[in-house]
Amino acid sequence: FCGTMGVAMPPRAQVLEARIARIKTALATLGALRPGTLSAQYNVCGKPGCRCKADPPQKHGPYYQVSFTWQGKSHSEFVRREDLATVRHQVGTYQRLQSLVDAWIATALELAHLQRHEARASHEKPLALSRVSSKPGGRRASAAASSRARTP
């Protein structure tokens, strides 16, 4: 194959394998992570005359929490203001992990499909050879041979 400007392009399988290698390298450098969604909560207290009861209300907060599901169970943890930057980074790293794994799976599926297609193509006999009958005038043998040639 030739790409633009007449430069030879590597076979598609090599491109896919190189992409998987880059994804593995990126995975190894991720660092600390945590699943979940970080959110800010604003609350209303029960004290009469508090600013949170005013019109318009000035709610208490923000109070940060990270919510996630792990092993089929929902979890929610409050996050201290001083830990907010670290938790944001960890959640972002987890999202990066998910996108890298998704890219790896998509690339691996494409590579597997390509390899199956290439394996089938290398094992198939040329159609002209498979239609030759071993018997003179043996119509049945050539029909059987041609149906075998079409079966994947």
Backbone as JSON, one array per atom type, in Angstrom:
{
  "sequence": "FCGTMGVAMPPRAQVLEARIARIKTALATLGALRPGTLSAQYNVCGKPGCRCKADPPQKHGPYYQVSFTWQGKSHSEFVRREDLATVRHQVGTYQRLQSLVDAWIATALELAHLQRHEARASHEKPLALSRVSSKPGGRRASAAASSRARTP",
  "N": [[0.83, -1.18, 0.0], [0.38, 2.3, -0.58], [0.72, 5.45, 0.86], [-0.17, 8.91, 1.12], [1.83, 11.08, -0.87], [3.45, 9.08, -1.86], [4.65, 7.48, 0.08], [5.44, 4.44, 1.6], [3.06, 2.51, 3.28], [2.77, 0.91, 6.44], [1.67, -2.5, 6.96], [-1.76, -3.03, 7.91], [-2.15, -4.59, 10.22], [0.27, -4.26, 11.6], [0.12, -1.55, 12.22], [-2.07, -1.56, 13.98], [-1.08, -3.22, 16.04], [1.03, -1.61, 16.94], [-0.44, 0.54, 17.91], [-1.76, -0.68, 20.07], [0.48, -1.25, 21.65], [1.28, 1.37, 22.32], [-0.93, 2.14, 23.82], [-0.72, 0.38, 26.01], [1.66, 1.32, 27.13], [0.85, 3.89, 27.88], [-1.06, 3.2, 29.81], [0.56, 2.16, 31.82], [1.64, 4.41, 32.92], [-0.23, 5.85, 34.34], [-0.82, 6.35, 37.18], [-2.17, 7.36, 40.42], [-5.62, 6.66, 40.95], [-9.21, 6.9, 41.02], [-12.53, 5.67, 40.94], [-15.6, 7.25, 39.93], [-17.87, 10.08, 40.37], [-17.49, 13.44, 40.91], [-19.12, 15.78, 42.91], [-20.75, 18.87, 43.87], [-22.46, 19.81, 46.76], [-25.17, 21.64, 48.1], [-26.66, 22.75, 51.01], [-29.64, 23.09, 53.07], [-30.27, 24.24, 56.26], [-31.83, 23.54, 59.48], [-32.34, 25.74, 61.08], [-34.33, 28.4, 62.12], [-34.62, 31.57, 60.54], [-32.12, 31.55, 59.41], [-29.62, 32.29, 56.9], [-29.96, 30.53, 54.81], [-32.63, 30.24, 54.6], [-33.57, 32.53, 53.57], [-34.91, 34.89, 51.09], [-33.75, 35.51, 48.04], [-32.62, 32.13, 48.77], [-29.53, 31.53, 50.51], [-27.71, 29.03, 50.35], [-25.98, 26.58, 52.4], [-22.63, 25.59, 51.92], [-20.22, 25.06, 49.28], [-20.39, 21.5, 49.7], [-18.41, 18.8, 49.06], [-18.61, 15.71, 47.32], [-17.78, 12.36, 46.35], [-19.14, 9.99, 44.26], [-19.67, 6.58, 43.54], [-19.84, 3.32, 41.99], [-18.94, 0.2, 43.1], [-18.08, -3.1, 42.74], [-20.77, -3.8, 42.44], [-22.04, -2.29, 44.39], [-23.26, 0.8, 45.58], [-21.47, 3.73, 46.47], [-20.7, 6.6, 48.44], [-18.73, 9.31, 49.25], [-17.69, 11.92, 51.37], [-15.7, 14.72, 50.51], [-12.97, 16.47, 51.63], [-12.25, 19.96, 51.48], [-9.54, 20.55, 51.21], [-8.61, 18.25, 50.03], [-9.69, 18.23, 47.56], [-8.49, 18.92, 45.0], [-6.73, 16.77, 44.63], [-8.51, 14.57, 44.56], [-10.06, 15.27, 42.34], [-8.11, 15.02, 40.34], [-7.54, 12.26, 40.54], [-10.03, 11.14, 39.82], [-10.17, 12.06, 37.21], [-7.98, 10.66, 36.17], [-8.94, 8.06, 36.37], [-11.01, 8.19, 34.49], [-9.45, 8.53, 32.23], [-8.17, 6.04, 32.24], [-10.39, 4.38, 31.66], [-10.99, 5.26, 29.05], [-8.64, 4.54, 27.7], [-8.67, 1.74, 28.01], [-11.02, 1.15, 26.63], [-10.21, 1.97, 24.07], [-8.15, 0.12, 23.66], [-9.57, -2.3, 23.62], [-11.25, -1.88, 21.38], [-9.31, -1.65, 19.36], [-8.05, -4.14, 19.57], [-10.17, -5.83, 18.89], [-10.54, -5.06, 16.23], [-8.06, -5.84, 15.19], [-8.17, -8.63, 15.64], [-10.31, -9.3, 13.96], [-9.19, -8.6, 11.48], [-7.01, -10.41, 11.42], [-8.39, -12.87, 11.39], [-9.68, -12.63, 8.93], [-7.47, -12.49, 7.2], [-6.34, -15.01, 7.7], [-8.33, -16.71, 6.76], [-8.31, -16.0, 4.08], [-5.76, -16.84, 3.3], [-6.02, -19.59, 3.5], [-7.92, -20.36, 1.7], [-8.63, -21.97, -1.38], [-7.81, -21.21, -4.76], [-10.6, -20.3, -6.73], [-10.93, -21.36, -9.33], [-9.44, -23.73, -9.32], [-10.79, -25.29, -7.45], [-13.11, -26.05, -8.69], [-12.64, -28.01, -10.5], [-13.39, -31.13, -11.79], [-12.9, -34.47, -10.67], [-13.76, -36.6, -12.07], [-14.45, -37.48, -15.44], [-16.9, -35.56, -16.93], [-18.26, -35.56, -14.58], [-20.54, -34.17, -13.03], [-21.7, -33.94, -10.49], [-19.51, -34.11, -8.69], [-18.06, -31.78, -9.3], [-19.93, -29.84, -8.57], [-20.16, -30.32, -5.84], [-17.54, -29.69, -5.07], [-17.44, -26.98, -5.71], [-19.33, -25.97, -3.96], [-18.11, -26.47, -1.52], [-15.97, -24.75, -1.71], [-17.17, -22.29, -1.43], [-18.04, -22.24, 1.18], [-17.5, -20.75, 4.29]],
  "CA": [[0.0, 0.0, 0.0], [1.1, 3.56, -0.56], [-0.04, 6.55, 1.42], [0.0, 10.15, 0.39], [3.21, 11.44, -1.19], [4.2, 7.91, -2.28], [5.32, 6.83, 1.21], [4.9, 3.11, 1.84], [2.33, 2.4, 4.54], [2.93, -0.42, 7.04], [0.44, -3.29, 6.94], [-2.74, -2.63, 8.92], [-1.91, -5.34, 11.47], [1.39, -3.61, 12.31], [-0.39, -0.29, 12.75], [-2.91, -1.89, 15.13], [-0.21, -3.71, 17.11], [1.75, -0.45, 17.46], [-1.41, 1.3, 18.7], [-1.93, -1.41, 21.33], [1.71, -1.04, 22.44], [1.22, 2.74, 22.86], [-1.96, 2.15, 24.87], [-0.14, -0.3, 27.18], [2.63, 2.25, 27.72], [0.08, 4.95, 28.54], [-1.67, 2.62, 31.0], [1.58, 1.98, 32.84], [2.06, 5.7, 33.48], [-1.4, 6.57, 34.83], [-0.73, 6.84, 38.55], [-3.29, 7.17, 41.35], [-6.92, 6.87, 40.36], [-10.39, 6.46, 41.76], [-13.73, 5.78, 40.12], [-16.67, 8.06, 40.49], [-18.25, 11.4, 39.91], [-17.34, 14.44, 41.97], [-20.2, 16.77, 42.84], [-20.85, 19.85, 44.95], [-23.78, 19.8, 47.37], [-25.54, 22.81, 48.88], [-27.69, 22.28, 51.94], [-30.47, 23.99, 53.85], [-30.3, 23.73, 57.64], [-33.15, 23.61, 60.13], [-32.43, 26.9, 61.97], [-35.19, 29.48, 61.62], [-33.94, 32.86, 60.4], [-30.78, 31.37, 58.82], [-29.49, 32.82, 55.53], [-30.41, 29.52, 53.84], [-34.09, 30.35, 54.52], [-33.88, 33.85, 53.02], [-35.44, 34.91, 49.74], [-33.43, 34.13, 47.64], [-31.82, 31.42, 49.78], [-28.07, 31.41, 50.39], [-27.52, 27.7, 50.94], [-24.68, 26.23, 52.99], [-21.81, 24.76, 51.04], [-20.43, 23.7, 48.78], [-19.82, 20.3, 50.31], [-18.06, 17.95, 47.91], [-18.66, 14.26, 47.53], [-17.52, 11.51, 45.2], [-20.06, 8.85, 44.26], [-19.24, 5.55, 42.59], [-20.32, 1.95, 42.2], [-17.82, -0.74, 43.12], [-18.51, -4.47, 42.99], [-22.21, -3.84, 42.5], [-22.58, -1.51, 45.5], [-23.08, 2.25, 45.46], [-20.73, 4.36, 47.56], [-20.6, 8.04, 48.39], [-17.8, 9.76, 50.28], [-17.46, 13.35, 51.39], [-14.32, 15.09, 50.19], [-12.57, 17.73, 52.27], [-11.84, 20.99, 50.54], [-8.09, 20.44, 50.98], [-8.36, 17.06, 49.21], [-10.47, 18.37, 46.33], [-7.65, 18.87, 43.81], [-6.22, 15.4, 44.49], [-9.61, 13.7, 44.16], [-10.37, 15.62, 40.94], [-7.07, 14.42, 39.5], [-7.74, 10.82, 40.57], [-11.22, 10.84, 39.03], [-9.75, 12.27, 35.82], [-7.1, 9.55, 35.8], [-9.81, 6.9, 36.17], [-11.67, 8.38, 33.2], [-8.41, 8.26, 31.22], [-8.04, 4.58, 32.24], [-11.53, 3.82, 30.93], [-10.88, 5.55, 27.61], [-7.55, 3.73, 27.17], [-9.13, 0.34, 27.94], [-11.97, 1.1, 25.51], [-9.42, 2.04, 22.83], [-7.43, -1.15, 23.53], [-10.55, -3.31, 23.22], [-11.65, -1.6, 19.99], [-8.17, -1.97, 18.49], [-7.85, -5.6, 19.62], [-11.24, -6.43, 18.09], [-10.23, -4.81, 14.81], [-6.92, -6.69, 14.85], [-8.65, -10.01, 15.58], [-11.1, -9.41, 12.73], [-8.23, -8.57, 10.37], [-6.26, -11.66, 11.42], [-9.3, -13.93, 10.92], [-9.89, -12.42, 7.5], [-6.23, -12.88, 6.52], [-6.19, -16.46, 7.83], [-9.28, -17.33, 5.82], [-7.85, -15.72, 2.71], [-4.58, -17.65, 3.0], [-6.39, -21.0, 3.47], [-8.85, -20.65, 0.61], [-8.03, -22.37, -2.66], [-8.35, -20.41, -5.86], [-11.89, -20.81, -7.14], [-10.8, -22.14, -10.57], [-8.92, -25.06, -8.99], [-11.74, -26.06, -6.66], [-14.23, -26.47, -9.52], [-12.22, -29.06, -11.42], [-13.96, -32.43, -11.43], [-11.97, -35.58, -10.78], [-14.34, -37.56, -13.01], [-14.87, -36.83, -16.68], [-18.35, -35.38, -17.0], [-18.8, -35.74, -13.24], [-21.18, -32.94, -12.65], [-21.91, -33.95, -9.05], [-18.25, -33.84, -8.0], [-17.69, -30.37, -9.44], [-20.89, -29.07, -7.8], [-19.77, -30.46, -4.44], [-16.3, -28.96, -4.88], [-17.7, -25.53, -5.73], [-20.05, -25.57, -2.73], [-17.11, -26.44, -0.44], [-15.14, -23.56, -1.89], [-17.91, -21.09, -0.97], [-18.33, -22.34, 2.61], [-16.43, -20.1, 5.06]],
  "C": [[0.87, 1.24, 0.0], [0.18, 4.63, -0.01], [0.13, 7.78, 0.56], [1.49, 10.41, 0.19], [4.06, 10.22, -1.52], [4.95, 7.18, -1.17], [4.64, 5.49, 1.46], [4.26, 3.07, 3.22], [2.57, 1.0, 5.11], [1.61, -1.18, 6.95], [-0.46, -2.92, 8.12], [-2.52, -3.34, 10.25], [-0.78, -4.7, 12.28], [0.94, -2.29, 12.93], [-1.22, -0.55, 14.02], [-2.08, -2.39, 16.31], [0.58, -2.56, 17.74], [0.82, 0.4, 18.33], [-1.62, 0.63, 20.05], [-0.72, -1.22, 22.22], [1.72, 0.36, 23.06], [0.19, 2.83, 23.99], [-1.42, 1.5, 26.14], [0.86, 0.6, 27.9], [1.91, 3.36, 28.48], [-0.58, 4.43, 29.82], [-0.67, 2.5, 32.15], [1.97, 3.29, 33.52], [0.92, 6.47, 34.16], [-1.26, 7.14, 36.24], [-2.02, 6.6, 39.33], [-4.62, 7.49, 40.66], [-8.01, 6.44, 41.31], [-11.6, 6.63, 40.87], [-14.69, 6.8, 40.72], [-16.9, 9.38, 39.8], [-18.17, 12.34, 41.1], [-18.45, 15.47, 41.81], [-20.15, 17.7, 44.04], [-22.28, 19.86, 45.45], [-23.98, 21.1, 48.16], [-26.74, 22.42, 49.73], [-28.47, 23.42, 52.57], [-30.55, 23.39, 55.25], [-31.7, 23.9, 58.24], [-33.32, 24.82, 61.03], [-33.35, 27.97, 61.37], [-34.39, 30.79, 61.55], [-32.55, 32.75, 59.81], [-30.78, 31.91, 57.39], [-29.97, 31.83, 54.48], [-31.92, 29.53, 53.69], [-34.53, 31.66, 53.88], [-34.46, 33.74, 51.62], [-34.61, 35.89, 48.92], [-32.53, 33.46, 48.68], [-30.34, 31.43, 49.45], [-27.69, 30.11, 51.11], [-26.1, 27.52, 51.48], [-23.91, 25.35, 52.03], [-20.88, 25.61, 50.22], [-19.75, 22.65, 49.66], [-19.61, 19.32, 49.16], [-18.18, 16.48, 48.29], [-18.36, 13.56, 46.22], [-18.42, 10.29, 45.34], [-19.61, 7.87, 43.2], [-19.89, 4.22, 42.94], [-19.11, 1.04, 42.1], [-18.35, -2.09, 43.56], [-20.02, -4.55, 43.26], [-22.84, -3.03, 43.62], [-22.27, -0.03, 45.28], [-22.37, 2.79, 46.7], [-20.75, 5.86, 47.35], [-19.72, 8.48, 49.54], [-17.69, 11.27, 50.21], [-15.98, 13.61, 51.15], [-14.03, 16.43, 50.85], [-12.05, 18.7, 51.21], [-10.34, 20.89, 50.21], [-7.71, 19.22, 50.13], [-9.0, 17.15, 47.82], [-9.62, 18.24, 45.07], [-7.13, 17.45, 43.56], [-7.32, 14.46, 43.99], [-10.02, 14.0, 42.72], [-9.37, 14.97, 39.99], [-7.25, 12.91, 39.42], [-8.95, 10.4, 39.75], [-10.91, 11.01, 37.54], [-8.86, 11.15, 35.32], [-7.91, 8.29, 35.56], [-10.54, 7.0, 34.84], [-10.7, 8.12, 32.05], [-8.19, 6.75, 31.11], [-9.16, 3.95, 31.42], [-11.41, 4.07, 29.43], [-9.75, 4.75, 26.98], [-7.97, 2.26, 27.03], [-10.12, 0.19, 26.79], [-11.23, 1.12, 24.17], [-8.68, 0.73, 22.59], [-8.39, -2.23, 23.02], [-10.96, -3.11, 21.76], [-10.54, -1.98, 19.02], [-7.94, -3.48, 18.43], [-8.93, -6.32, 18.81], [-10.99, -6.25, 16.6], [-9.08, -5.7, 14.35], [-7.35, -8.15, 14.73], [-9.46, -10.25, 14.31], [-10.17, -9.47, 11.51], [-7.46, -9.89, 10.28], [-7.12, -12.83, 10.97], [-9.5, -13.84, 9.42], [-8.65, -12.87, 6.72], [-6.01, -14.39, 6.57], [-7.11, -17.19, 6.87], [-8.79, -17.16, 4.39], [-6.64, -16.58, 2.36], [-4.9, -19.15, 2.92], [-7.33, -21.36, 2.33], [-8.08, -21.02, -0.64], [-8.57, -21.44, -3.72], [-9.6, -21.08, -6.41], [-11.8, -21.68, -8.38], [-10.32, -23.56, -10.28], [-9.96, -25.9, -8.26], [-12.91, -26.57, -7.49], [-13.86, -27.6, -10.48], [-12.74, -30.39, -10.92], [-12.9, -33.51, -11.58], [-12.48, -36.63, -11.76], [-14.69, -36.82, -14.3], [-16.39, -36.75, -16.73], [-19.02, -35.54, -15.65], [-19.36, -34.44, -12.7], [-21.35, -32.84, -11.13], [-20.64, -33.6, -8.28], [-17.87, -32.36, -8.12], [-18.66, -29.48, -8.67], [-20.54, -29.13, -6.32], [-18.51, -29.66, -4.15], [-16.57, -27.45, -4.84], [-18.48, -25.1, -4.49], [-19.1, -25.57, -1.54], [-16.28, -25.18, -0.53], [-15.85, -22.31, -1.37], [-18.17, -21.12, 0.52], [-17.2, -21.71, 3.38], [-15.8, -21.02, 6.07]]
}
